Structure formats: structure tokens, C-alpha cells
Tab-separated table of C-alpha atoms and ligand atoms in Angstrom:
chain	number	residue	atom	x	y	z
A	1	UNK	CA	0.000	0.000	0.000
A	2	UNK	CA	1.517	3.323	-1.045
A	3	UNK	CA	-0.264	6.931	-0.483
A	4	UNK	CA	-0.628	9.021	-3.453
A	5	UNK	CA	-1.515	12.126	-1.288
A	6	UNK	CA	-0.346	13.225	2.191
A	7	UNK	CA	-3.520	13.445	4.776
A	8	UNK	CA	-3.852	16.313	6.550
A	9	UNK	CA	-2.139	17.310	9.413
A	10	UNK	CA	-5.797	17.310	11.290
A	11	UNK	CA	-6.221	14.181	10.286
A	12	UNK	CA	-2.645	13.041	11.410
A	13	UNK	CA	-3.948	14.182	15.028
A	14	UNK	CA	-7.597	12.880	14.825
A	15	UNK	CA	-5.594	9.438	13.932
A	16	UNK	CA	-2.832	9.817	16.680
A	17	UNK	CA	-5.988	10.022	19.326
A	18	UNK	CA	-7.311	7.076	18.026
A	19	UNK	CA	-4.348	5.079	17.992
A	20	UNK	CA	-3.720	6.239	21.897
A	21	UNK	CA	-7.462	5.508	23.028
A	22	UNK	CA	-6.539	2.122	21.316
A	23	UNK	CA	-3.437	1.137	22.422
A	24	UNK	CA	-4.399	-0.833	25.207
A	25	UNK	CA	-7.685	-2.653	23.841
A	26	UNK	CA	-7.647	-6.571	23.123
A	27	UNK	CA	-8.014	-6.879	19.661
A	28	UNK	CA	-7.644	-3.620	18.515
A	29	UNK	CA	-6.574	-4.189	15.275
A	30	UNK	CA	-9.742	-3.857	13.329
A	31	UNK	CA	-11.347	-1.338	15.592
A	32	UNK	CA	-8.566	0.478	14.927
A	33	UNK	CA	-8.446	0.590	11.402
A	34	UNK	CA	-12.162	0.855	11.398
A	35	UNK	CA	-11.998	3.899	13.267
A	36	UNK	CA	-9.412	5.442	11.444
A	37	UNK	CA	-10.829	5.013	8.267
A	38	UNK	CA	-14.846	5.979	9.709
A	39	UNK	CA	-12.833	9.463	10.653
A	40	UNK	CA	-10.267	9.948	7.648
A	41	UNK	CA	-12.322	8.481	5.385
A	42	UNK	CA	-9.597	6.117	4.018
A	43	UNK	CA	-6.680	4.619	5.353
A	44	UNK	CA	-3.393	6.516	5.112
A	45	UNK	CA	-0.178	4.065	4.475
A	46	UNK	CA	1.935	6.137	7.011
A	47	UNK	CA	0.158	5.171	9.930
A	48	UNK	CA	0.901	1.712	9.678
A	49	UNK	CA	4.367	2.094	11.598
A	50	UNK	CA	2.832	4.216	14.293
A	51	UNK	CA	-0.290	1.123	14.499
A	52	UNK	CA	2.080	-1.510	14.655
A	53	UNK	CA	3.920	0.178	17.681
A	54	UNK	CA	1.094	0.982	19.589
A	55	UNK	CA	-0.482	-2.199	19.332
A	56	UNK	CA	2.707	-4.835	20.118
A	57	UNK	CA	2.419	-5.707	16.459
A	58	UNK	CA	4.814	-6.154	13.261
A	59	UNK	CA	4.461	-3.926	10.683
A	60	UNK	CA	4.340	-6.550	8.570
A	61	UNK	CA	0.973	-7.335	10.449
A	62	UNK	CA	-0.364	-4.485	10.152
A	63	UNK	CA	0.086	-3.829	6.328
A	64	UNK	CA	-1.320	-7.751	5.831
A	65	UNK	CA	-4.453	-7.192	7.426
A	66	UNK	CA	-4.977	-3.416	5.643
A	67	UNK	CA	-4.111	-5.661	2.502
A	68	UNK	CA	-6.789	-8.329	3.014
A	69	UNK	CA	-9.764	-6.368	3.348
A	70	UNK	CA	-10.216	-4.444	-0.058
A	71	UNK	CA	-12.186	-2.078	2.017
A	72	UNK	CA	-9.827	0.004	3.189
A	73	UNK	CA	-9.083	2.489	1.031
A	74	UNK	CA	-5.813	3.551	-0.356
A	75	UNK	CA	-6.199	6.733	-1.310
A	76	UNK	CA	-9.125	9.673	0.048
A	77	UNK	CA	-12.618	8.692	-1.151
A	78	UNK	CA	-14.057	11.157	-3.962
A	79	UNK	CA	-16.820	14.020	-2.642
A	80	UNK	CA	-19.450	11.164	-3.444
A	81	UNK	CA	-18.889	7.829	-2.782
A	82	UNK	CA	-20.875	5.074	-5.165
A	83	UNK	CA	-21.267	1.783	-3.935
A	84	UNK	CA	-23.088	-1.114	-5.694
A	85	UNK	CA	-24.764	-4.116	-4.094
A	86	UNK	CA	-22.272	-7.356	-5.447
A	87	UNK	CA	-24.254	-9.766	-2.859
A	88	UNK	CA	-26.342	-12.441	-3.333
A	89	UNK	CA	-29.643	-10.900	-3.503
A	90	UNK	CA	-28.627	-7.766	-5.616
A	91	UNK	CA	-26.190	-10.430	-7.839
A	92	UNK	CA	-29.486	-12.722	-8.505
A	93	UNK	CA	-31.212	-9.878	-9.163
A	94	UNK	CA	-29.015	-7.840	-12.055
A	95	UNK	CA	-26.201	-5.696	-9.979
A	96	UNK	CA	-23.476	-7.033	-11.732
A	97	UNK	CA	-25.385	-5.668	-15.469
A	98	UNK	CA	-25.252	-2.765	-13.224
A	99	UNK	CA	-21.612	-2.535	-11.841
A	100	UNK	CA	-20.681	-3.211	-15.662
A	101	UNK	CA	-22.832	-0.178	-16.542
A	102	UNK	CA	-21.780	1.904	-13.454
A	103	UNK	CA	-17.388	1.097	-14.725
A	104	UNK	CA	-18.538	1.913	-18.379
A	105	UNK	CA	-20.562	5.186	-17.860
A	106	UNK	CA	-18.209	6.344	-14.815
A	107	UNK	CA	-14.911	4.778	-16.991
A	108	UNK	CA	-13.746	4.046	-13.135
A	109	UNK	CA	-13.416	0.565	-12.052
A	110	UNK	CA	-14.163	-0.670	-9.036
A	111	UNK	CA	-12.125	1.128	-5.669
A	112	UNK	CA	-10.851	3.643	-8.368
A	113	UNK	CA	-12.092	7.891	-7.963
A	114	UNK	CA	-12.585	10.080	-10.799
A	115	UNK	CA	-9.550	12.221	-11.869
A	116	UNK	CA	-11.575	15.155	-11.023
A	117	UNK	CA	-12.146	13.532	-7.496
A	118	UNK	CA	-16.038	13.612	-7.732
A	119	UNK	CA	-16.923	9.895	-7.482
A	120	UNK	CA	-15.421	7.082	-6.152
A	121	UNK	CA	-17.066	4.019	-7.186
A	122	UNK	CA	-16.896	0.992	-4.745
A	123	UNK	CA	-18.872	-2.783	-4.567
A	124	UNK	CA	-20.361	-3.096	-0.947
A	125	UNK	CA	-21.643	-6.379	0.410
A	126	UNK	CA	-25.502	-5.788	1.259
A	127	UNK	CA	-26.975	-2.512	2.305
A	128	UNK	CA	-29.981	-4.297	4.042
A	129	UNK	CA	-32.128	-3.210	1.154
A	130	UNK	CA	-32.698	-6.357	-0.188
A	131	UNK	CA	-36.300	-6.491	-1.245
A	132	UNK	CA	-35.526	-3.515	-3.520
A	133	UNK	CA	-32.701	-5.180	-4.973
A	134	UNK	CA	-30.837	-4.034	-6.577
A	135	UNK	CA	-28.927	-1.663	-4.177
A	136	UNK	CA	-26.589	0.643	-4.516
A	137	UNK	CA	-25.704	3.483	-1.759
A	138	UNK	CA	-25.303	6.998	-2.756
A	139	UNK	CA	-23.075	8.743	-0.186
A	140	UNK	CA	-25.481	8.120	3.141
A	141	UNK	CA	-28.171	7.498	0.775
A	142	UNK	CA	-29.873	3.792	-0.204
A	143	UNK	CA	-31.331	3.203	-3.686
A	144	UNK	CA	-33.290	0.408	-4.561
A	145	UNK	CA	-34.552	-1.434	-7.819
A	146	UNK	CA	-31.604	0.540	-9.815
A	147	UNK	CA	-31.303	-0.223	-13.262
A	148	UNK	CA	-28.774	1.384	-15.782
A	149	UNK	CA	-30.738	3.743	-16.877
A	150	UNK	CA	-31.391	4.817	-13.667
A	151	UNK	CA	-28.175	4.681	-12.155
A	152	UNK	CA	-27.148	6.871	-15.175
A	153	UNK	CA	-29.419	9.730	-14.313
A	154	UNK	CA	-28.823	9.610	-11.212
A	155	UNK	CA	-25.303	10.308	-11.669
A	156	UNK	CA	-26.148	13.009	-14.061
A	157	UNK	CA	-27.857	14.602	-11.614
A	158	UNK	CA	-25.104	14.231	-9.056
A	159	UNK	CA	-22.600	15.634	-11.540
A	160	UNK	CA	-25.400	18.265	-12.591
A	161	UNK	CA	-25.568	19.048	-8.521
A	162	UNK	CA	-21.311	19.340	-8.524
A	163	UNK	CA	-21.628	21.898	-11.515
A	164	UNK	CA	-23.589	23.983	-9.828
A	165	UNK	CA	-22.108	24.487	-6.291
B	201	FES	S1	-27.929	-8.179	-1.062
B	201	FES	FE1	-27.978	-6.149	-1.801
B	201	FES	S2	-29.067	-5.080	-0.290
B	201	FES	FE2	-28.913	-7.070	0.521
């Protein structure tokens, strides 16, 4: 895992006081990184040496478990984040027509961000939603029974929104 952009120096201190309120918690790992990235927003690379001291672990640890789970992110999140529905009940019901839609009309694939940093487009594993199937979550916001054609307006009128702040 490599950083392509320095975080903040905020978020270097919002991190640091996680990492201290963790220190001393069984099992910390994933809370940790959980918390870091529910604050940052992604993951920043540079904190792994800092985890790994605080927590009595390698940093060879550290960077395998960040490396496991895709979810962390590598890299800050674009202003909207768009996540599609890859589990079974949104799979069985057309999201993958949908992700192929979503990487054709966004030319982003998967965990990638626009180069103008407006959308990041993710996969997410069930949004609870899954009688409108299916899903995909807008920012904080669920949408169910997308289709392309809907998930393609709905981006227009996200971009549409962007244009005119
Ligand atoms: S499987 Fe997609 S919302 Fe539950």
C-alpha cells in the first residue's frame, strides 16, 4: 500500500488520538483501522508504523491485514462515494449488469475515484435493502430497484448538482 496524497495534518492528530485511546484494547486491530478510516475516510499508508507500535504488532501485520480487506481504502474517497450491491440478492437480481454499466458510464473501475475527485465508485456487500434489490448506496443514501438507466441519471444529476455548487 503506497499513499498518493499526504492526509492532513488534522487528520494526522484525529488518527494519533485514536491510535492512543486504542493502544491498550484486546483486539484492537480492526477497531482500529475501522476507526481510522470511519474518521479519515480512508486509510493513510503512514500510519501503519505508528499502528504496529502501539499495538505490540509487526508492521508486517499491520500492512497484511490493511491488505486483506479491499475495504480500506488507499487513497481519500471522492466528494461522493458510489457503492453497488455485489451480494447475493442484488447479484441474482441484475447488480453485476449494473456494476458493468456503473465502470462503463463512470470509466472508473471498481475502488478507483474520478480524476476530477467527484466519485469514487466501490462494490459493498448488502446494504440491508434487499427487497428492492438491486442496491446501490449513494453517499449516506440507499437506492433500490436501480437499473442502468437509472443509475445513469442519477449520476447526471449528481454531476449536474457538482456543476452547480
Ligand atoms: S444483497 Fe444487496 S441489499 Fe442485501
Amino acid at each position: 500500500m503506497s499513499d498518493t496524497v499526504d492526509p492532513a495534518g488534522d487528520d494526522l492528530a484525529d488518527a494519533g488520538a485514536l491510535i492512543e485511546a486504542h493502544r491498550s484494547m484486546p483486539g484492537a486491530m480492526l477497531p482500529l483501522l475501522h476507526a481510522i478510516q470511519g474518521r479519515l475516510g480512508w486509510m493513510p499508508a503512514r500510519l501503519v508504523p505508528e499502528i504496529a507500535e502501539a499495538l505490540g504488532r509487526s508492521r508486517a501485520e499491520v500492512q497484511g491485514v490493511l491488505d486483506f480487506y479491499p475495504d480500506f481504502r488507499r487513497a481519500p474517497p471522492g466528494r461522493h462515494l458510489v457503492q453497488i450491491c455485489m451480494a447475493e440478492s442484488c447479484r441474482a437480481m441484475g447488480s453485476e449488469a449494473l456494476e458493468a454499466q456503473a465502470r462503463a458510464s463512470l470509466g472508473l473501475d471498481l475502488h478507483e475515484t474520478s480524476a476530477d475527485r467527484a466519485l469514487t465508485l466501490e462494490p459493498v456487500y448488502c446494504l440491508g435493502n434487499c427487497a428492492c434489490s438491486p442496491a446501490i448506496r449513494v453517499d449516506d443514501e440507499i437506492h433500490g430497484r436501480m437499473d442502468p438507466a437509472a443509475f445513469d441519471a442519477l449520476i447526471r444529476t449528481l454531476r449536474g448538482g457538482e456543476a452547480g455548487a
